[in-house]
PDB file of C-alpha atoms and ligand atoms in Angstrom:
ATOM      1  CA  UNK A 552      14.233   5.616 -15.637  1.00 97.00           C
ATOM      2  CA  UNK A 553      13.740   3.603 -12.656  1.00 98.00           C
ATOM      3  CA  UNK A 554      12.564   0.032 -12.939  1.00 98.00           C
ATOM      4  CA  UNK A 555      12.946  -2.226  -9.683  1.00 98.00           C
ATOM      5  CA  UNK A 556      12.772  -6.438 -10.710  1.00 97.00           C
ATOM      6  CA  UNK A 557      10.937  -7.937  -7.698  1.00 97.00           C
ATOM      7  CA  UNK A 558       7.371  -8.772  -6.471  1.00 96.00           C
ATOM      8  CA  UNK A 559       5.329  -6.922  -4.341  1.00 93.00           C
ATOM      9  CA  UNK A 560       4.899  -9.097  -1.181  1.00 96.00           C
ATOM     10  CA  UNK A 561       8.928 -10.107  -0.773  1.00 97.00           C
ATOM     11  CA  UNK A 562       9.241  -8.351   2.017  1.00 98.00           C
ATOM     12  CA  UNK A 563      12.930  -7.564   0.486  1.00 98.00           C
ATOM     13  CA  UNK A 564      11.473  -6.075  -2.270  1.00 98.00           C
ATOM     14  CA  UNK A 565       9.212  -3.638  -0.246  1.00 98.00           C
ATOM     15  CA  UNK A 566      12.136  -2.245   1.011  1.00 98.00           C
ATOM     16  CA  UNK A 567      12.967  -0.707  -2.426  1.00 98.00           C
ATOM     17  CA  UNK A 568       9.037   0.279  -3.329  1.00 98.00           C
ATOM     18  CA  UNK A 569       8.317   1.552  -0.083  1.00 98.00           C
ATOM     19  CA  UNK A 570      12.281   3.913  -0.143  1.00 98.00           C
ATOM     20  CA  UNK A 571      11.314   4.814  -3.495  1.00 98.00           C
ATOM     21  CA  UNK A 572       7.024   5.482  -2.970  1.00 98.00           C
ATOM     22  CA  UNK A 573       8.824   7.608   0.557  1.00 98.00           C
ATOM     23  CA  UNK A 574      10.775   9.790  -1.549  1.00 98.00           C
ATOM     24  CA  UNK A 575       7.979  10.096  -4.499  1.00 98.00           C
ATOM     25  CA  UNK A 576      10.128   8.924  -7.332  1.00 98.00           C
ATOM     26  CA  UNK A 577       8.238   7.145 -10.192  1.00 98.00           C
ATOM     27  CA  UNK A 578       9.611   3.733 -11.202  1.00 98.00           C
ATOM     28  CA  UNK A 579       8.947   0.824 -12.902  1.00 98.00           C
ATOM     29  CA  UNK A 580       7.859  -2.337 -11.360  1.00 97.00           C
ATOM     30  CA  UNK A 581      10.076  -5.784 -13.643  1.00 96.00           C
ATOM     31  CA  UNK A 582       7.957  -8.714 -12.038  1.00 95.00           C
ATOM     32  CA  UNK A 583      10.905 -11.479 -11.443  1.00 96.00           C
ATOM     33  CA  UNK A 584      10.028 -14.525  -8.782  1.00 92.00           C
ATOM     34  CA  UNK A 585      12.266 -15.037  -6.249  1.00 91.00           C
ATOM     35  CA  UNK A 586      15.206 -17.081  -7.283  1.00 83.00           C
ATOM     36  CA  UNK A 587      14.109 -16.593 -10.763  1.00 75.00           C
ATOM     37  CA  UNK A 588      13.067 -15.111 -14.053  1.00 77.00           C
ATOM     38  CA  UNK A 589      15.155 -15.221 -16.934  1.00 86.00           C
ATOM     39  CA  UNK A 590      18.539 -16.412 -17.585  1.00 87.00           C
ATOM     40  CA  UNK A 591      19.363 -12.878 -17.818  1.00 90.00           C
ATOM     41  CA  UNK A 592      18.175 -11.999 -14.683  1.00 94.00           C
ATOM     42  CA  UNK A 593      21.500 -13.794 -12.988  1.00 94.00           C
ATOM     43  CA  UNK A 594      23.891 -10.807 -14.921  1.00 93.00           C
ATOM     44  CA  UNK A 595      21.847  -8.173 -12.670  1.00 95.00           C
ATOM     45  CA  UNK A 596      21.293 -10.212  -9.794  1.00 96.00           C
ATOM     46  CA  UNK A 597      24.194 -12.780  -9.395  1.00 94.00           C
ATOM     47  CA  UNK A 598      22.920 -14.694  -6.297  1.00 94.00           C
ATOM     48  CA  UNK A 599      19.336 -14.454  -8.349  1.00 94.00           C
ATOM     49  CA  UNK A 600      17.726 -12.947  -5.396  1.00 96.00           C
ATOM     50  CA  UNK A 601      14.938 -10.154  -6.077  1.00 97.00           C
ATOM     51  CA  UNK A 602      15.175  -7.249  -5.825  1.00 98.00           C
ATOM     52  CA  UNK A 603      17.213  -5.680  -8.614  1.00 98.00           C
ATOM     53  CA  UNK A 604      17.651  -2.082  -9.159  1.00 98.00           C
ATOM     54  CA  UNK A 605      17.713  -0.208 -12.791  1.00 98.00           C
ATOM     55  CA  UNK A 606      18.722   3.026 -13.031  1.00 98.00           C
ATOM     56  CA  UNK A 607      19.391   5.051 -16.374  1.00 97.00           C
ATOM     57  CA  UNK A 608      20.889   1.473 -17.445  1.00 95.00           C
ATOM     58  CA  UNK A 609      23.079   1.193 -13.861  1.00 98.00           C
ATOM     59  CA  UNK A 610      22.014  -1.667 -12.210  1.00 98.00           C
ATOM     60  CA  UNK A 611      22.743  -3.090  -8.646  1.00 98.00           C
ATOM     61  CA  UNK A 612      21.095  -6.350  -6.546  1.00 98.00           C
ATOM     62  CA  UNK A 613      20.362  -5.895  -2.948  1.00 98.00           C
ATOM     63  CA  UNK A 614      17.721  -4.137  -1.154  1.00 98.00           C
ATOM     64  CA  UNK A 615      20.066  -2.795   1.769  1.00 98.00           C
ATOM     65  CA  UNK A 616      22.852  -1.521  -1.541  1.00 98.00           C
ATOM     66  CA  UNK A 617      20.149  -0.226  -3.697  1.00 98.00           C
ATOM     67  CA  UNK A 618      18.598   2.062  -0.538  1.00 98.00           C
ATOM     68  CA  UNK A 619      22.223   3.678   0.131  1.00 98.00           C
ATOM     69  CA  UNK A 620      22.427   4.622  -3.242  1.00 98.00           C
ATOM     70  CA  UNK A 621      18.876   5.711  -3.957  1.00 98.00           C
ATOM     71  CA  UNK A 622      19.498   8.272  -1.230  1.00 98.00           C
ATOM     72  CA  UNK A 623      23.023   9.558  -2.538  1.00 98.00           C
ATOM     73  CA  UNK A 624      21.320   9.504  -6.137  1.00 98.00           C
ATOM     74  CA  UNK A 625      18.354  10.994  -4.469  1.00 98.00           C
ATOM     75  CA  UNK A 626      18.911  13.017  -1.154  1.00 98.00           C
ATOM     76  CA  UNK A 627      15.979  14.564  -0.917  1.00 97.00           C
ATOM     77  CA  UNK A 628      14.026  12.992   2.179  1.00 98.00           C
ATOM     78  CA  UNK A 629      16.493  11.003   3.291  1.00 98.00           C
ATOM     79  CA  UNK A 630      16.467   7.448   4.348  1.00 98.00           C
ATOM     80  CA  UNK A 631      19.906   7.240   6.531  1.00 98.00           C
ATOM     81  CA  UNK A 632      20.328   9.983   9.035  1.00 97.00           C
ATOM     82  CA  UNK A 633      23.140  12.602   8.584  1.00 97.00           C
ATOM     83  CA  UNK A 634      23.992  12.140  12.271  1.00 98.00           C
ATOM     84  CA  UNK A 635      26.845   9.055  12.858  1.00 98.00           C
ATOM     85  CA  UNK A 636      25.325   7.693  15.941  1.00 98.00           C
ATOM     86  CA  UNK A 637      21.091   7.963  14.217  1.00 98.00           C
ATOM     87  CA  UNK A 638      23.028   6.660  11.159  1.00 98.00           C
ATOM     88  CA  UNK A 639      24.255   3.379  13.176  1.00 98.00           C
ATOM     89  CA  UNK A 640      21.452   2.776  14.880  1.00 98.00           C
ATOM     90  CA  UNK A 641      19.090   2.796  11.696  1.00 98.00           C
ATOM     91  CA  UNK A 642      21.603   0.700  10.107  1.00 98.00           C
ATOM     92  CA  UNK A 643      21.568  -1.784  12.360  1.00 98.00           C
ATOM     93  CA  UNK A 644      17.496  -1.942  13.111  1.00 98.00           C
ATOM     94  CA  UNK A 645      17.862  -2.525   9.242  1.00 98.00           C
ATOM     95  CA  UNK A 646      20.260  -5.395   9.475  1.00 98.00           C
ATOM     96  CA  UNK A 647      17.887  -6.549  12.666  1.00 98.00           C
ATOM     97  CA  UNK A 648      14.478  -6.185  10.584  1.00 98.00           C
ATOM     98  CA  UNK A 649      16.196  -8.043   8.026  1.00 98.00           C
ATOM     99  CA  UNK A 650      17.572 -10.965   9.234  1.00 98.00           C
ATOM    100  CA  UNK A 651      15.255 -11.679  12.689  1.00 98.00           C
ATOM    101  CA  UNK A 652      12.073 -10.068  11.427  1.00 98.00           C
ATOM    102  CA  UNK A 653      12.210 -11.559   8.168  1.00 98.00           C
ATOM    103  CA  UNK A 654      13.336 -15.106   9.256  1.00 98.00           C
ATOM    104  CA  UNK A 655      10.025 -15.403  12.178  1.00 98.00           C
ATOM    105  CA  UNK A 656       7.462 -13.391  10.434  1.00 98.00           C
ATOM    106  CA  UNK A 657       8.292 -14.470   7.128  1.00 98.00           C
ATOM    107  CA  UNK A 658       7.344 -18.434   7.671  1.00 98.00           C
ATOM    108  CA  UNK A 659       3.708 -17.132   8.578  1.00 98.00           C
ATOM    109  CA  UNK A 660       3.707 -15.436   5.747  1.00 98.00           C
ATOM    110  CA  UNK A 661       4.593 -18.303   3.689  1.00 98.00           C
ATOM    111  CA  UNK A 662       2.398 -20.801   5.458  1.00 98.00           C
ATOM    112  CA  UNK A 663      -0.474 -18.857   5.641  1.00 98.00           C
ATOM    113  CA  UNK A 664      -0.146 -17.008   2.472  1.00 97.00           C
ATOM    114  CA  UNK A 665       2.070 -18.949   0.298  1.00 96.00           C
ATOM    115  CA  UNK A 666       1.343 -22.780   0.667  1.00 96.00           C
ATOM    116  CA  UNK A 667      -2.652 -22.223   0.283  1.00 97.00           C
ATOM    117  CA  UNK A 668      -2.598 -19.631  -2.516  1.00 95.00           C
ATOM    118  CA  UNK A 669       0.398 -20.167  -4.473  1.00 92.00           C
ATOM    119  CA  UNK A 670       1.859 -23.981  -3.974  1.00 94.00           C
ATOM    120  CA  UNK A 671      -2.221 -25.506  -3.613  1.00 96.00           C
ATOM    121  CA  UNK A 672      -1.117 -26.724  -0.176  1.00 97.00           C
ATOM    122  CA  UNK A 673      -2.109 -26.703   3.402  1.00 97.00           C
ATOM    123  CA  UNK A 674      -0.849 -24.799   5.978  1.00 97.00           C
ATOM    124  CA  UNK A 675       1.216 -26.039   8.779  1.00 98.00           C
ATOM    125  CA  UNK A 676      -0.257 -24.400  11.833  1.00 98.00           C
ATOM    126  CA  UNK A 677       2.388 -25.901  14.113  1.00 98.00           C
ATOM    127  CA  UNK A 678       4.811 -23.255  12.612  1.00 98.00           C
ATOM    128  CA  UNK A 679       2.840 -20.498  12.424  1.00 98.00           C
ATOM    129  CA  UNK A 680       2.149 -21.693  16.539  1.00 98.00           C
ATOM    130  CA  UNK A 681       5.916 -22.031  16.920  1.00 98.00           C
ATOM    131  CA  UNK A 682       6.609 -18.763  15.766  1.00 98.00           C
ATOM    132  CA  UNK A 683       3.836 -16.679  17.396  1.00 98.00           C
ATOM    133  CA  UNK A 684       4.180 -18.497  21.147  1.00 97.00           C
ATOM    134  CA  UNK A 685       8.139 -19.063  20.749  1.00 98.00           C
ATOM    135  CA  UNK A 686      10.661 -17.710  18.601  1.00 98.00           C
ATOM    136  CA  UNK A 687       8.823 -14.345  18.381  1.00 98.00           C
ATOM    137  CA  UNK A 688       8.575 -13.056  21.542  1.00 98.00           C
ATOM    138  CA  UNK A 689      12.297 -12.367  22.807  1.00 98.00           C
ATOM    139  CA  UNK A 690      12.483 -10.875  18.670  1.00 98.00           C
ATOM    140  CA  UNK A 691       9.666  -8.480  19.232  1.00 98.00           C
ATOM    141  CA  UNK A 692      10.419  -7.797  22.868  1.00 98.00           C
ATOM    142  CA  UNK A 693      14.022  -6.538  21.535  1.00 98.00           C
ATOM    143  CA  UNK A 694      11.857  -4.217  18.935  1.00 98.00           C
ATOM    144  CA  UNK A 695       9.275  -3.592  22.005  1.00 98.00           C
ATOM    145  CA  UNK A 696      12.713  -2.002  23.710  1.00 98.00           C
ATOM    146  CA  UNK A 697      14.045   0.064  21.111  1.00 98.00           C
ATOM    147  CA  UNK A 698      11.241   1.783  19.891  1.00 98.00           C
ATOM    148  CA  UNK A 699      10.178   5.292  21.223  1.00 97.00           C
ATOM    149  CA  UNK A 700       6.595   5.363  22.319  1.00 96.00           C
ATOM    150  CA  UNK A 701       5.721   7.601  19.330  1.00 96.00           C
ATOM    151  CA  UNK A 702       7.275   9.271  15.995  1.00 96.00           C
ATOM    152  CA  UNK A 703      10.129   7.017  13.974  1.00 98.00           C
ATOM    153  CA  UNK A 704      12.234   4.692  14.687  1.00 98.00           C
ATOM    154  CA  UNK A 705      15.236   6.490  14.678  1.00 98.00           C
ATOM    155  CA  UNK A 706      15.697  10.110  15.127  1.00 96.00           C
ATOM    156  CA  UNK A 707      13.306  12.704  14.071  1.00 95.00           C
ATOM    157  CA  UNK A 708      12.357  11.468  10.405  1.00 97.00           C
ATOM    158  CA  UNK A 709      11.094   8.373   8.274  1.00 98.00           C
ATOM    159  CA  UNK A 710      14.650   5.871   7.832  1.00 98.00           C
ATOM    160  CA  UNK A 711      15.747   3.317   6.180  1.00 98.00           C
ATOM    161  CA  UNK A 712      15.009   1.803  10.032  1.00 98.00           C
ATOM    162  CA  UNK A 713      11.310   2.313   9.817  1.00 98.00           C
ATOM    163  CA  UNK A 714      11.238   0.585   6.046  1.00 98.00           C
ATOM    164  CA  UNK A 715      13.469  -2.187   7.294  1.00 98.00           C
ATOM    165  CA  UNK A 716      10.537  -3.261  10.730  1.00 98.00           C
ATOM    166  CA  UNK A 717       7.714  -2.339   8.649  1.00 98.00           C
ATOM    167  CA  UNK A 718       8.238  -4.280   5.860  1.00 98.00           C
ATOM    168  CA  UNK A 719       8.226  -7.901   8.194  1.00 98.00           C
ATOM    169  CA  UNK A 720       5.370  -7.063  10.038  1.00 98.00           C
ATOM    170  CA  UNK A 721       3.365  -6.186   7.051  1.00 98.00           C
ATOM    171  CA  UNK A 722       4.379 -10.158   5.880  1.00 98.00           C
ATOM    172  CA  UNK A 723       2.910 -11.757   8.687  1.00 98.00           C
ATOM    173  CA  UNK A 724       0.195  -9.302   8.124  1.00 98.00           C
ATOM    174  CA  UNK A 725      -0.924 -10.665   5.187  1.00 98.00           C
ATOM    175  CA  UNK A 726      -0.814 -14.036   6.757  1.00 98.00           C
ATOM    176  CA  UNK A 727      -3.009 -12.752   9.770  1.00 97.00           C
ATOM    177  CA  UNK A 728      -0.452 -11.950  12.319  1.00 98.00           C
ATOM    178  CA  UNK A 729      -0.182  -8.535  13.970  1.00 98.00           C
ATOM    179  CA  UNK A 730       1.678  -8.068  17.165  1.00 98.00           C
ATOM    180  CA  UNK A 731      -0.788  -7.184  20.080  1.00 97.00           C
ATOM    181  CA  UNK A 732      -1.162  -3.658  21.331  1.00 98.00           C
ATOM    182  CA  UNK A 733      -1.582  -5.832  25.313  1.00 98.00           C
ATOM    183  CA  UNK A 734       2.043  -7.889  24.760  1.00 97.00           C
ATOM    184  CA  UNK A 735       3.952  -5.507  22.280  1.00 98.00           C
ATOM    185  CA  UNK A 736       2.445  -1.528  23.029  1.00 98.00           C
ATOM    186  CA  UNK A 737       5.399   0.194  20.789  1.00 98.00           C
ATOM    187  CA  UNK A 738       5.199  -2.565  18.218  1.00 98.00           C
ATOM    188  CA  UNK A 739       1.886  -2.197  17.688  1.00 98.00           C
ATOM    189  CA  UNK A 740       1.959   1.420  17.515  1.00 98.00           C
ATOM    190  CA  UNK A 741       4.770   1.993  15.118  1.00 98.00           C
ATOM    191  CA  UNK A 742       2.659  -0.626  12.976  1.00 98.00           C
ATOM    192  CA  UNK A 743      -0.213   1.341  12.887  1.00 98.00           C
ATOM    193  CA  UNK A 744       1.185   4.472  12.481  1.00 98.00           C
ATOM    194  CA  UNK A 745       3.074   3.135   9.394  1.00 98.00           C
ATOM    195  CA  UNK A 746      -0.044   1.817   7.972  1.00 98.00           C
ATOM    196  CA  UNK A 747      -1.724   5.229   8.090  1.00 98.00           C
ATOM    197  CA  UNK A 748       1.056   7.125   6.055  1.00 98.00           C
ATOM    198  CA  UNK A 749      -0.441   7.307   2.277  1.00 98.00           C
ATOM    199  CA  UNK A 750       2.981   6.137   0.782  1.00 98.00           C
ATOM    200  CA  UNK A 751       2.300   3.142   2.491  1.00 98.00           C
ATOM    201  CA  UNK A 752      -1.188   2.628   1.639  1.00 98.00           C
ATOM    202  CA  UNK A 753      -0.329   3.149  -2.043  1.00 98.00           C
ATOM    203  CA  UNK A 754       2.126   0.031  -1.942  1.00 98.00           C
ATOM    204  CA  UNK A 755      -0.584  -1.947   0.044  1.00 98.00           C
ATOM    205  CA  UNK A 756      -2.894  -1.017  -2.725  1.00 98.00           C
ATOM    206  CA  UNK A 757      -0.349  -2.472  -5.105  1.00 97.00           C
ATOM    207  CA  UNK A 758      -0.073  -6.170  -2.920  1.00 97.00           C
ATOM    208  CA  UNK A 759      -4.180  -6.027  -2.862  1.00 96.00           C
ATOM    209  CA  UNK A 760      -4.388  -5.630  -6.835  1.00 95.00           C
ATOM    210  CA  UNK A 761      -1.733  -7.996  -7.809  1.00 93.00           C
ATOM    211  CA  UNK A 762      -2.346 -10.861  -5.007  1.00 91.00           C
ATOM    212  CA  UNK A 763      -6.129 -10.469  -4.832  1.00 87.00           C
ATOM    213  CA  UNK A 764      -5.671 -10.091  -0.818  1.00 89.00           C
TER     214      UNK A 764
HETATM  215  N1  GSH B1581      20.016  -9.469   1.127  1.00 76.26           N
HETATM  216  C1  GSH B1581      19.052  -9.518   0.058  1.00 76.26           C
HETATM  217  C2  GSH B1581      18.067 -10.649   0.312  1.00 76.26           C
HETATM  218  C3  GSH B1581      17.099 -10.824  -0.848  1.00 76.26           C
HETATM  219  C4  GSH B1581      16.292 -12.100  -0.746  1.00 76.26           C
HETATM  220  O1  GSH B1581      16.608 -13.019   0.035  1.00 76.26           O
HETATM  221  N2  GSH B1581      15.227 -12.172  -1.571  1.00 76.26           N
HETATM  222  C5  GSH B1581      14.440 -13.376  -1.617  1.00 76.26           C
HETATM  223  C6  GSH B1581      12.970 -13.061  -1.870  1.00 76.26           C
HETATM  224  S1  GSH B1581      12.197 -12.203  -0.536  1.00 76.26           S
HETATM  225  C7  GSH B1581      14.901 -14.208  -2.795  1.00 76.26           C
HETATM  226  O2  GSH B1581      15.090 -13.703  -3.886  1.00 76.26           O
HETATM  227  N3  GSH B1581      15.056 -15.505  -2.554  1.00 76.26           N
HETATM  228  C8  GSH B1581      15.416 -16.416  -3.585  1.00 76.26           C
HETATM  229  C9  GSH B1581      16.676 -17.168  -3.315  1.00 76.26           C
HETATM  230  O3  GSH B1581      17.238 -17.022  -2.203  1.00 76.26           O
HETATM  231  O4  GSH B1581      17.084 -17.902  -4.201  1.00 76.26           O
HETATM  232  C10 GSH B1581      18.346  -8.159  -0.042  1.00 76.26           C
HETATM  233  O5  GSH B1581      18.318  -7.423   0.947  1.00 76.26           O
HETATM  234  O6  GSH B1581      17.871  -7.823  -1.140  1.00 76.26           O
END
């Protein structure tokens, strides 16, 4: 039994639905807030972040940890390449979509999404401005570089790489930022590309029920 603790729309947490929708295992979705839920929740998640993985009554925090070993648990369809070099450079696009993705995309996200819907506030659109016009740009242009023109990210097959950008951009998606097609051409095509494959329209499906989007 697979059961991940998370919510749908932490863009951390989409790592783990989206590795484990890619591979077509079933699981279990635990919804835990992030930075909370139970008392408990601290023995499987010591920093309290979501997600948390449970498998057959193993469990493991951390969306990059619990993708490594959902694909030696699970090979089929794997997320990191065999090759050392594809490896690497999916890796690392991870570590990137993580960490500069998720830190400019993700305070759209919250002011646009977040304040209004779930703290009753307003929006600050000098943020959401900031980001777009400034702190974006040089992120996305790196992305705009690295990405072939068409197929994956990385190599010849779906990666942990393509989960890792995806799963940012589909944040400031929901709080109405895509990257232009004019500015960003690869950007916006990997986007769309990823939003046509059915694994990912079955998580978005998910987000729409549970958030009312
Ligand atoms: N490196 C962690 C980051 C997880 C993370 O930051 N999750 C956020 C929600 S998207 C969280 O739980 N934040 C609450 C907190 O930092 O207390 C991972 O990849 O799983």
């Amino acid at each position: 039994m697979i059961k991940v603790h998370g919510v749908p729309l932490s863009p951390f947490a989409r790592k783990v639905y989206l590795g484990l929708r890619y591979k077509g295992l079933d699981f279990d979705m635990e919804m835990v807030p992030p930075g909370g839920g139970s008392d408990d929740f601290v023995k499987i998640s010591p920093l309290r972040k979501i997600p948390a993985l449970e498998h057959d009554g193993f469990t493991i925090p951390d969306s990059s940890v619990i993708l490594r070993y959902l694909d030696q648990q699970f090979p089929d369809k794997p997320l990191y390449p065999a090759d050392p070099q594809l490896q690497a450079k999916a890796c690392w696009l991870e570590e990137y979509g993580d960490t500069k993705l998720i830190e400019n995309l993700g305070p759209i996200f919250f002011q646009r999404f977040f304040r209004p819907r779930i703290l009753n506030e307003e929006p600050d659109e000098d943020i959401v401005k900031q980001k777009i016009e400034q702190d974006l740009p040089p992120i996305l242009g790196y992305v705009e570089s690295v990405l072939p023109e068409n197929g994956f990210a990385v190599g010849s097959h779906f990666t942990v790489a393509d989960i890792a950008l995806l799963s940012p951009l589909l944040n400031g998606r929901v709080g109405g930022y895509t990257p232009d097609a004019a500015q960003y051409p690869k950007v916006a095509g990997f986007f769309a590309r990823a939003l046509e494959m059915d694994f990912v329209k079955d998580q978005l499906a998910v987000e729409k029920e549970v958030f009312n989007l």
